[in-house]
mmCIF file of C-alpha atoms in Angstrom:
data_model
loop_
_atom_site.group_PDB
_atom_site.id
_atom_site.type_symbol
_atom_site.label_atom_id
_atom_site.label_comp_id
_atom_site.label_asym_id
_atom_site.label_seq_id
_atom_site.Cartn_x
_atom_site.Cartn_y
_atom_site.Cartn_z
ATOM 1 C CA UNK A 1 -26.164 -78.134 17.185
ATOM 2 C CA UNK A 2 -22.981 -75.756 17.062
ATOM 3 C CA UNK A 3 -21.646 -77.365 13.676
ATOM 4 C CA UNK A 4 -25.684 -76.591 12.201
ATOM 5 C CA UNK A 5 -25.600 -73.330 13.634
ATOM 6 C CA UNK A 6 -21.942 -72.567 12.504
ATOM 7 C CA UNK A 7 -22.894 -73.742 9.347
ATOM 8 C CA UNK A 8 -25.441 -70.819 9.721
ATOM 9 C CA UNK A 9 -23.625 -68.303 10.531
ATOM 10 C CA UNK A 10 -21.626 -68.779 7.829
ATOM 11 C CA UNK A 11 -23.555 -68.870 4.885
ATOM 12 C CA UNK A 12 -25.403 -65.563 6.422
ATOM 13 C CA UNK A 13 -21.736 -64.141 6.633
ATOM 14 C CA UNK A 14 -20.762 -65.078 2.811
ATOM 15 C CA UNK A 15 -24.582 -63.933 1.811
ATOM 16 C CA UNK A 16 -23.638 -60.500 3.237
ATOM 17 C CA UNK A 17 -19.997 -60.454 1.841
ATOM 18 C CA UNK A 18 -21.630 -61.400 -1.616
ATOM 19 C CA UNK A 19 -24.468 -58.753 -1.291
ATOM 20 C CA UNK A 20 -21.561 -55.900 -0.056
ATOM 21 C CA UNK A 21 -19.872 -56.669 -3.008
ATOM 22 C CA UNK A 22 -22.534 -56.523 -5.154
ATOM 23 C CA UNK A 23 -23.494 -53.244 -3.750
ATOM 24 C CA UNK A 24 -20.153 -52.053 -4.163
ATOM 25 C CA UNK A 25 -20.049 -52.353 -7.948
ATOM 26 C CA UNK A 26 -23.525 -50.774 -8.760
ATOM 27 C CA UNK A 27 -23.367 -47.184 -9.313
ATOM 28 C CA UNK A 28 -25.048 -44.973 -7.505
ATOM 29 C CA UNK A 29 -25.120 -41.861 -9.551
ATOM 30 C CA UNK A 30 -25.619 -42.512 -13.158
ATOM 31 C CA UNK A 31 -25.135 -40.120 -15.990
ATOM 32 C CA UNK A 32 -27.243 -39.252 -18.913
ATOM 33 C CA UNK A 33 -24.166 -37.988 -20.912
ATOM 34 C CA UNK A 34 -22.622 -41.997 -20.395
ATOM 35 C CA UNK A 35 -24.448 -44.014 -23.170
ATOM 36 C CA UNK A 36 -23.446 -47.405 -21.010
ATOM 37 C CA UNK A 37 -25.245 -45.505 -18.275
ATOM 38 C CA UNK A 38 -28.079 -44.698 -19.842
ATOM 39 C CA UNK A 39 -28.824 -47.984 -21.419
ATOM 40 C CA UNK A 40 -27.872 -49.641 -17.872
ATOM 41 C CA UNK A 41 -30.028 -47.004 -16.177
ATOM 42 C CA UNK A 42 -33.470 -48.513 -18.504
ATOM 43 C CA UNK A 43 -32.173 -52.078 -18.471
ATOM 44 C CA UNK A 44 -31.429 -51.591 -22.466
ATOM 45 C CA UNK A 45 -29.088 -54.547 -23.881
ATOM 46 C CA UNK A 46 -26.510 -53.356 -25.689
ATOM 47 C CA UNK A 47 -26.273 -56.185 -27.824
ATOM 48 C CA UNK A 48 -29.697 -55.321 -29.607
ATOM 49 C CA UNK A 49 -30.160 -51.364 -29.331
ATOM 50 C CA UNK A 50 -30.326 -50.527 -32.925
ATOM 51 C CA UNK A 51 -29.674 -46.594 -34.167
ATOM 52 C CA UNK A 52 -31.736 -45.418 -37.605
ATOM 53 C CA UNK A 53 -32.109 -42.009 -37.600
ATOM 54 C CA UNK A 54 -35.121 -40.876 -39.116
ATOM 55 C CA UNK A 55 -35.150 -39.079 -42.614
ATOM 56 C CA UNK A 56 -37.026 -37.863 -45.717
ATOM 57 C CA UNK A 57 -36.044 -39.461 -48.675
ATOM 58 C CA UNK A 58 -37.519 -37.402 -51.471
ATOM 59 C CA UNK A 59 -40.003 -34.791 -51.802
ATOM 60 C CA UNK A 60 -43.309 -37.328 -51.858
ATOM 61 C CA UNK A 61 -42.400 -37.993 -48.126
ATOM 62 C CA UNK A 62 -41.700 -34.472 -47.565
ATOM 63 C CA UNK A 63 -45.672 -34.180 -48.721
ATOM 64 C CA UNK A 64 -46.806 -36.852 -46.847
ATOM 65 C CA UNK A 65 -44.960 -35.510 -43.235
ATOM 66 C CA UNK A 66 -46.111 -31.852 -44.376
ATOM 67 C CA UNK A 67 -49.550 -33.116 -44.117
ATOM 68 C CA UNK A 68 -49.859 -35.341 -41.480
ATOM 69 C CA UNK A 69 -48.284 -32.855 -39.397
ATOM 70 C CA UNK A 70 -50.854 -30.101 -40.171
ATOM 71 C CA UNK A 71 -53.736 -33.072 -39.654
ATOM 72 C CA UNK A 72 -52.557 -33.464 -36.634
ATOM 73 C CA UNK A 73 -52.566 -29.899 -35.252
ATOM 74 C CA UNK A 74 -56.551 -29.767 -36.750
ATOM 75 C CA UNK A 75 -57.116 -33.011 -34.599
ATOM 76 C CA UNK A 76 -55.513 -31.043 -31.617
ATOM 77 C CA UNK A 77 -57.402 -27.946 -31.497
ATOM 78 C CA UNK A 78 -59.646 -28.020 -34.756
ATOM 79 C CA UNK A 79 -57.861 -24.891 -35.975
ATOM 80 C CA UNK A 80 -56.169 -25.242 -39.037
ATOM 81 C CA UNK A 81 -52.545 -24.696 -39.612
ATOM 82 C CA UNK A 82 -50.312 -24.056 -42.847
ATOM 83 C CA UNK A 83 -47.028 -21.886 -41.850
ATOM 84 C CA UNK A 84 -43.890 -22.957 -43.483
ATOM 85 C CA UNK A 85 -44.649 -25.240 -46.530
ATOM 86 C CA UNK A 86 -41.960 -27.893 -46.436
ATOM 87 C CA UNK A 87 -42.818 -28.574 -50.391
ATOM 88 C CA UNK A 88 -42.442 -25.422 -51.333
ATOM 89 C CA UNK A 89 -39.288 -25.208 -49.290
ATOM 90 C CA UNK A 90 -38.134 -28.471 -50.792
ATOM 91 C CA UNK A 91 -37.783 -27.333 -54.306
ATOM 92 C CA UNK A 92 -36.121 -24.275 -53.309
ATOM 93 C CA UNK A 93 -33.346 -26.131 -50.821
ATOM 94 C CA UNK A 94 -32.450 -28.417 -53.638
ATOM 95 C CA UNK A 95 -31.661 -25.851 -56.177
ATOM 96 C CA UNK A 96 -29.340 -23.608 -53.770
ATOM 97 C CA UNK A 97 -25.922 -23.656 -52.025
ATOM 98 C CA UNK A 98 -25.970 -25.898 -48.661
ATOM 99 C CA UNK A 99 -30.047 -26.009 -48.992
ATOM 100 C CA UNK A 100 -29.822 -29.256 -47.412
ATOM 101 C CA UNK A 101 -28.260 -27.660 -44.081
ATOM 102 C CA UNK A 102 -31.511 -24.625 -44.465
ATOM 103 C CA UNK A 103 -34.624 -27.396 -45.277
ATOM 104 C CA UNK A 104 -33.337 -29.051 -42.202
ATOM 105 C CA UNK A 105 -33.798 -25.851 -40.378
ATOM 106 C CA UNK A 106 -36.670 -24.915 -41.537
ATOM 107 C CA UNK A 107 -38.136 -28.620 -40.718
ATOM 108 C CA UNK A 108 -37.283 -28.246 -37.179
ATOM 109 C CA UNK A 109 -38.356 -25.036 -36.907
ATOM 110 C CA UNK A 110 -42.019 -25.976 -37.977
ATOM 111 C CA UNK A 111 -42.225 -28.769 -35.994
ATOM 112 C CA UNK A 112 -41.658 -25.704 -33.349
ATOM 113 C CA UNK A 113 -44.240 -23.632 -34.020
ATOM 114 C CA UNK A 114 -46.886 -26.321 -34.575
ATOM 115 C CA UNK A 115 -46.361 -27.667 -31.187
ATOM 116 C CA UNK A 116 -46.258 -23.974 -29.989
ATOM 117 C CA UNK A 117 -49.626 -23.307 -31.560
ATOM 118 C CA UNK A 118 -50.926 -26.300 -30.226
ATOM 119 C CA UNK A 119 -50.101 -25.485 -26.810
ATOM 120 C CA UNK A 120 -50.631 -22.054 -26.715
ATOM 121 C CA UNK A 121 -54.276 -22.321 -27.832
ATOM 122 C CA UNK A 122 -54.911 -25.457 -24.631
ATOM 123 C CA UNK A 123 -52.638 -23.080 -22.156
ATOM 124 C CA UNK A 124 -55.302 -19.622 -23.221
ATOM 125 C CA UNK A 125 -58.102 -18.875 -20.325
ATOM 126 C CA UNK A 126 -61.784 -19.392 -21.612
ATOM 127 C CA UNK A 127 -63.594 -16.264 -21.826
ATOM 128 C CA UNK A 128 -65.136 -16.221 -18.452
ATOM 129 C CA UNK A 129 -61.911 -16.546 -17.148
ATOM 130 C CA UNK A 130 -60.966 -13.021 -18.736
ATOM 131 C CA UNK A 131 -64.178 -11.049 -18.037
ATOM 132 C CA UNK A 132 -63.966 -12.234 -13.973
ATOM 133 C CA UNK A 133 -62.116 -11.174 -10.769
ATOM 134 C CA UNK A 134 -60.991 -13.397 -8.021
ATOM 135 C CA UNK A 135 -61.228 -11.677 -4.865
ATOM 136 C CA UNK A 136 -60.619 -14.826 -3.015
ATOM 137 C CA UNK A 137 -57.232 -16.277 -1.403
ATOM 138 C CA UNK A 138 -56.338 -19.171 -3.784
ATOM 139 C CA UNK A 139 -55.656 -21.071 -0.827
ATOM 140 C CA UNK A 140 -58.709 -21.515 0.384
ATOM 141 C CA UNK A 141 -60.183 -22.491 -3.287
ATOM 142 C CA UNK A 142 -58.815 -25.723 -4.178
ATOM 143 C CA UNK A 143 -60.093 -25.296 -7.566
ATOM 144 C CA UNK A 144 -58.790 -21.898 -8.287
ATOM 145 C CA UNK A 145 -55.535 -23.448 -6.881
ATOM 146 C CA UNK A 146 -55.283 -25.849 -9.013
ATOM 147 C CA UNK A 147 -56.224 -23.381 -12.258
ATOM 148 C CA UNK A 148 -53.715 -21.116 -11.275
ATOM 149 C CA UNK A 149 -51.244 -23.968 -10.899
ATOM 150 C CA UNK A 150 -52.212 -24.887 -14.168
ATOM 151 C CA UNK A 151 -51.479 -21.579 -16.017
ATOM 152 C CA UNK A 152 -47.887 -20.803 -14.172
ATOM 153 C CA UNK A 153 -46.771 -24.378 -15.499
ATOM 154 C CA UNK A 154 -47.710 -23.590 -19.331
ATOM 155 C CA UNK A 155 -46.844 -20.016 -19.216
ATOM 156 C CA UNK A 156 -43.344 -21.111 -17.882
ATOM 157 C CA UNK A 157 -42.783 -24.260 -20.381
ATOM 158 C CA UNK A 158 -44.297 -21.495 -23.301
ATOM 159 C CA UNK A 159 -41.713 -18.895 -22.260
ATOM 160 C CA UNK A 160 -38.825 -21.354 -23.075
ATOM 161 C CA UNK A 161 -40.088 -23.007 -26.017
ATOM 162 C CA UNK A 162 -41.141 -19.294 -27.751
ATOM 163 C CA UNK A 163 -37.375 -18.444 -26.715
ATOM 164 C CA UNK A 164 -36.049 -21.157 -28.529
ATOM 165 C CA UNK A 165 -38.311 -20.601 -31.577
ATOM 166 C CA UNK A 166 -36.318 -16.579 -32.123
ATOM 167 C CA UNK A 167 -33.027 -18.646 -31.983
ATOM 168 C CA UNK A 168 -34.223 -21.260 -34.441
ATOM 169 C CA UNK A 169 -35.811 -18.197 -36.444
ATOM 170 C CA UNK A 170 -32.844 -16.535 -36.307
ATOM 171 C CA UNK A 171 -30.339 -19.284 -37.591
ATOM 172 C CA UNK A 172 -33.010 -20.058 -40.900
ATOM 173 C CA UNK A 173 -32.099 -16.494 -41.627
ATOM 174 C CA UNK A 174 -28.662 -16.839 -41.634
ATOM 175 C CA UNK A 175 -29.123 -20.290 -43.345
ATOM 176 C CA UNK A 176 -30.866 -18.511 -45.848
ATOM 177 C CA UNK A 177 -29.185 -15.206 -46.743
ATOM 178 C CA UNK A 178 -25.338 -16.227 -45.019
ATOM 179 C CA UNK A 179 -24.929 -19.638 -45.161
ATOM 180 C CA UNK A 180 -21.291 -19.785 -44.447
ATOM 181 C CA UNK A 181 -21.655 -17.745 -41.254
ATOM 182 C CA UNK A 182 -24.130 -19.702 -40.083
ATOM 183 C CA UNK A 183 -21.229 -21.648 -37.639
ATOM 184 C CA UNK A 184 -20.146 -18.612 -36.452
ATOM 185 C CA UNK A 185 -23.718 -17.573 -35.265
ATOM 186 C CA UNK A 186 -24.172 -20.817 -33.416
ATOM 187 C CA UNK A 187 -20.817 -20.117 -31.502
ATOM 188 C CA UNK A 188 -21.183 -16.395 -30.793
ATOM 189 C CA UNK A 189 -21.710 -15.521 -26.918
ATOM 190 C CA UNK A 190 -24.868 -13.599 -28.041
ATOM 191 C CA UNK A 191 -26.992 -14.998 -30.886
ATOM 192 C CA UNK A 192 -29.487 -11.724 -30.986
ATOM 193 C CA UNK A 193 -26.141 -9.595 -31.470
ATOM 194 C CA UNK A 194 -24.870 -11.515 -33.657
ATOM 195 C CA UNK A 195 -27.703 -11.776 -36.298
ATOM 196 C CA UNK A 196 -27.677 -7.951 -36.455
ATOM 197 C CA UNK A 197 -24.157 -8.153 -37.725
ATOM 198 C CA UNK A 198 -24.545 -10.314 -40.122
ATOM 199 C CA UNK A 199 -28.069 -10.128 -41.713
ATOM 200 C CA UNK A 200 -26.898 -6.160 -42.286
ATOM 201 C CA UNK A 201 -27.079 -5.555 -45.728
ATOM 202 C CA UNK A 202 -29.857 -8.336 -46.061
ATOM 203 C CA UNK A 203 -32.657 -7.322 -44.054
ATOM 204 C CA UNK A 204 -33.729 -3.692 -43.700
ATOM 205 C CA UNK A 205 -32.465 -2.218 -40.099
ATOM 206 C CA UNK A 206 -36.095 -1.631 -38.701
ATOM 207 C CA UNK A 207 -36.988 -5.124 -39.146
ATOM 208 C CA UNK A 208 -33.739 -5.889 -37.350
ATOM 209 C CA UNK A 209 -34.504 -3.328 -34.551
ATOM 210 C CA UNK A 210 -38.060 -4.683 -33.921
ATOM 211 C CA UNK A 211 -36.676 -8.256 -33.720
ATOM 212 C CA UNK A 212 -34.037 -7.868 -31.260
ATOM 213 C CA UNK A 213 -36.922 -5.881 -29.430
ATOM 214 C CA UNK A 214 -39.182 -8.754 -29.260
ATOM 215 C CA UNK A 215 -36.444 -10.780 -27.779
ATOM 216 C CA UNK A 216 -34.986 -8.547 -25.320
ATOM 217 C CA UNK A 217 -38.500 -7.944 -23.917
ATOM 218 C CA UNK A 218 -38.770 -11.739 -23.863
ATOM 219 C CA UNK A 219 -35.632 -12.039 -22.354
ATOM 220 C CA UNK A 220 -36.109 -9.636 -19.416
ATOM 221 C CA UNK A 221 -39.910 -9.802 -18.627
ATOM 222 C CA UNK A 222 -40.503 -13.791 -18.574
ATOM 223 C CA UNK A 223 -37.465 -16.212 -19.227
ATOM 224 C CA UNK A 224 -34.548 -14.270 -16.984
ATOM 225 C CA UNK A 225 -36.129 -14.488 -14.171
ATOM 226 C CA UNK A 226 -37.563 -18.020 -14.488
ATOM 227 C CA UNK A 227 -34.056 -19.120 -15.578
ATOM 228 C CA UNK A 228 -31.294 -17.322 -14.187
ATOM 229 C CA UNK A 229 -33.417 -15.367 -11.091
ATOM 230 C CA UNK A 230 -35.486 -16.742 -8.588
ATOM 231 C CA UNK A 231 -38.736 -16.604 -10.580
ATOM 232 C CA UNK A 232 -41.387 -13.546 -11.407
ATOM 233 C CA UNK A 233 -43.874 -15.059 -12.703
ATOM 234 C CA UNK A 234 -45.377 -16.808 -10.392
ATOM 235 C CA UNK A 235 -46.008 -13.730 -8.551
ATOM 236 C CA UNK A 236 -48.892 -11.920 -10.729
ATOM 237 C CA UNK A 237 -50.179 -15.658 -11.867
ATOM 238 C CA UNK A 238 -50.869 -16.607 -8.234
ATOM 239 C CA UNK A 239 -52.424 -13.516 -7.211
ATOM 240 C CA UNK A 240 -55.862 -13.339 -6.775
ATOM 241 C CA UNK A 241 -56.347 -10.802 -8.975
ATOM 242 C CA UNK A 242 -58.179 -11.165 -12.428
ATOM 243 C CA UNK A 243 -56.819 -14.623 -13.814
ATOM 244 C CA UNK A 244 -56.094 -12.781 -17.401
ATOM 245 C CA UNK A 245 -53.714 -10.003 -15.999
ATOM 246 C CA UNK A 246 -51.795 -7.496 -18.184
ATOM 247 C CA UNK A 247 -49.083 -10.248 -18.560
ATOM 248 C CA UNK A 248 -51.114 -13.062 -19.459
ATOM 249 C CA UNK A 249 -51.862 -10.964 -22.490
ATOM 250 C CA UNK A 250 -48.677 -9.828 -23.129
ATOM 251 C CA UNK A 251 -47.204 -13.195 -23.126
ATOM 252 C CA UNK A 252 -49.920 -14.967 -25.256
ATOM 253 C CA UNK A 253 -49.319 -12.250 -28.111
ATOM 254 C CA UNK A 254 -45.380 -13.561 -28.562
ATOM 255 C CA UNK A 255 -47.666 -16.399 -30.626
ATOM 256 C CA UNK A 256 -49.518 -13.897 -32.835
ATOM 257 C CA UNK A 257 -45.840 -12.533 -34.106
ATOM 258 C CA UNK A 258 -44.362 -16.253 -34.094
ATOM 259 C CA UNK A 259 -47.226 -17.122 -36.557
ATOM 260 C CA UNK A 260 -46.636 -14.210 -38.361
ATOM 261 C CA UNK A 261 -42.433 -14.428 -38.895
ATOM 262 C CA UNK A 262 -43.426 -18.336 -39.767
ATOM 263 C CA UNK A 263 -45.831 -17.079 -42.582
ATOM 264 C CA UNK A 264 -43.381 -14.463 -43.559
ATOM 265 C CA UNK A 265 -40.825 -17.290 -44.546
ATOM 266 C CA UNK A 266 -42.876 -18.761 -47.253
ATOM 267 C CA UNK A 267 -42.407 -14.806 -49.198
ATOM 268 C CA UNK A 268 -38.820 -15.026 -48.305
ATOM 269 C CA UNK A 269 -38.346 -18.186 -50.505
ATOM 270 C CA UNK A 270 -39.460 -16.026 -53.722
ATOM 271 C CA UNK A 271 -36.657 -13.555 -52.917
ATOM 272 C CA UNK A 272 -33.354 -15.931 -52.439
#
């Protein structure tokens, strides 16, 4: 009986020493900026993780990406949607100094918007939403609740994304009119002072002056204080006021004058 139960004791002893060791060489914290720890992290064998990067090869495919991404905003929301024609685009990239580096731009940029458009037409309050007041305390209407909920999570994931779209705007310009400063944009502290510099000369000032307007009231009224404060918005979005509040509007217009700088960039291609 001892030898069987020392026998026992020591396999349970080398079981743990095996299972401490084991322990002991699995990370606890992995990082996404490790590519062995992401492909650890989702059990991805390195051994067959292939890499091809998707690209257009010539201008049919251009066509054929142009449209399928427009059928797919109509199957979205059944509006249509046409800003930024790649085509068009394409023809003018090819035939002008680093057009490659500007189409590529401009194909990221109305990937942007269409997703924008998508989502800002889902994320907009139905009509009796607008013409209503809630005199009620959301937390004792689960289903208001959950609306309100609803609204402060797209209005906060549409105040980044229209952000990023001015930046993106911003650097087709340069692409466009500057194309050797375009580097130099990227790196500058501030992007919005920075395009004044340099598209000086190549846009009038007043079209300057309302862009960096657009931005700075972006900048201060929604994303700072969802970014770098402690938040604002959920403040007028969870009151129990009317649901489409003075800053609902305001921040559902930013799409009207995204659609219209996005149409504006199909004139601008007649002009280079």
């Amino acid at each position: 009986m001892n030898n069987i139960g020392n026998t026992s004791q020591n396999r349970i002893a080398s079981e743990t020493t095996e299972a401490i060791e084991i322990q002991k060489n699995k990370k606890v914290i992995y990082s996404s900026a490790v590519e062995e720890d992401r492909r650890e992290f989702f059990g991805i064998d390195v051994n067959t993780f292939k890499e091809q990067e998707f690209k257009l090869k010539d201008k049919s495919e251009v066509i054929r990406f142009n449209e399928l991404l427009e059928n797919y905003v109509y199957d979205e929301i059944h509006i249509s949607f046409s800003a930024i024609s790649l085509p068009a685009w394409f023809d003018k990239c090819m035939a002008i100094e680093q057009g490659g580096r500007l189409f590529a731009a401009l194909f990221d940029l109305k990937i942007t918007v269409a997703f924008l458009f998508i989502d800002s037409i889902k994320a907009a309050p139905d009509g009796d939403s607008m013409n209503r007041r809630d005199d009620i305390d959301i937390l004792s209407n689960p289903v208001l609740f959950k609306k309100k909920l609803e609204m402060l999570h797209e209005n906060i994931d549409l105040v980044m994304r229209y952000r990023a779209f001015y930046d993106k705007f911003m650097g087709v310009l340069v692409l466009a009119f500057c194309p050797d400063e375009y580097d130099s944009f990227v790196k500058a502290d501030s992007r919005k002072k920075e395009f004044g510099k340099k598209m000086a000369g190549h846009l009038d000032s007043s079209d300057i002056k309302s862009l960096n307007a657009s931005i700075s009231h972006l900048d201060d009224t929604f994303r700072t204080p969802e970014v770098h404060q402690t938040g604002r918005m959920r403040k007028w979005v969870l009151s129990s006021r009317d649901l489409f509040l003075d800053n609902e509007i305001d921040l559902f217009g930013y799409m009207n004058d995204i659609l219209n700088l996005s149409i504006g960039l199909d004139k601008l291609k007649d002009i280079l």
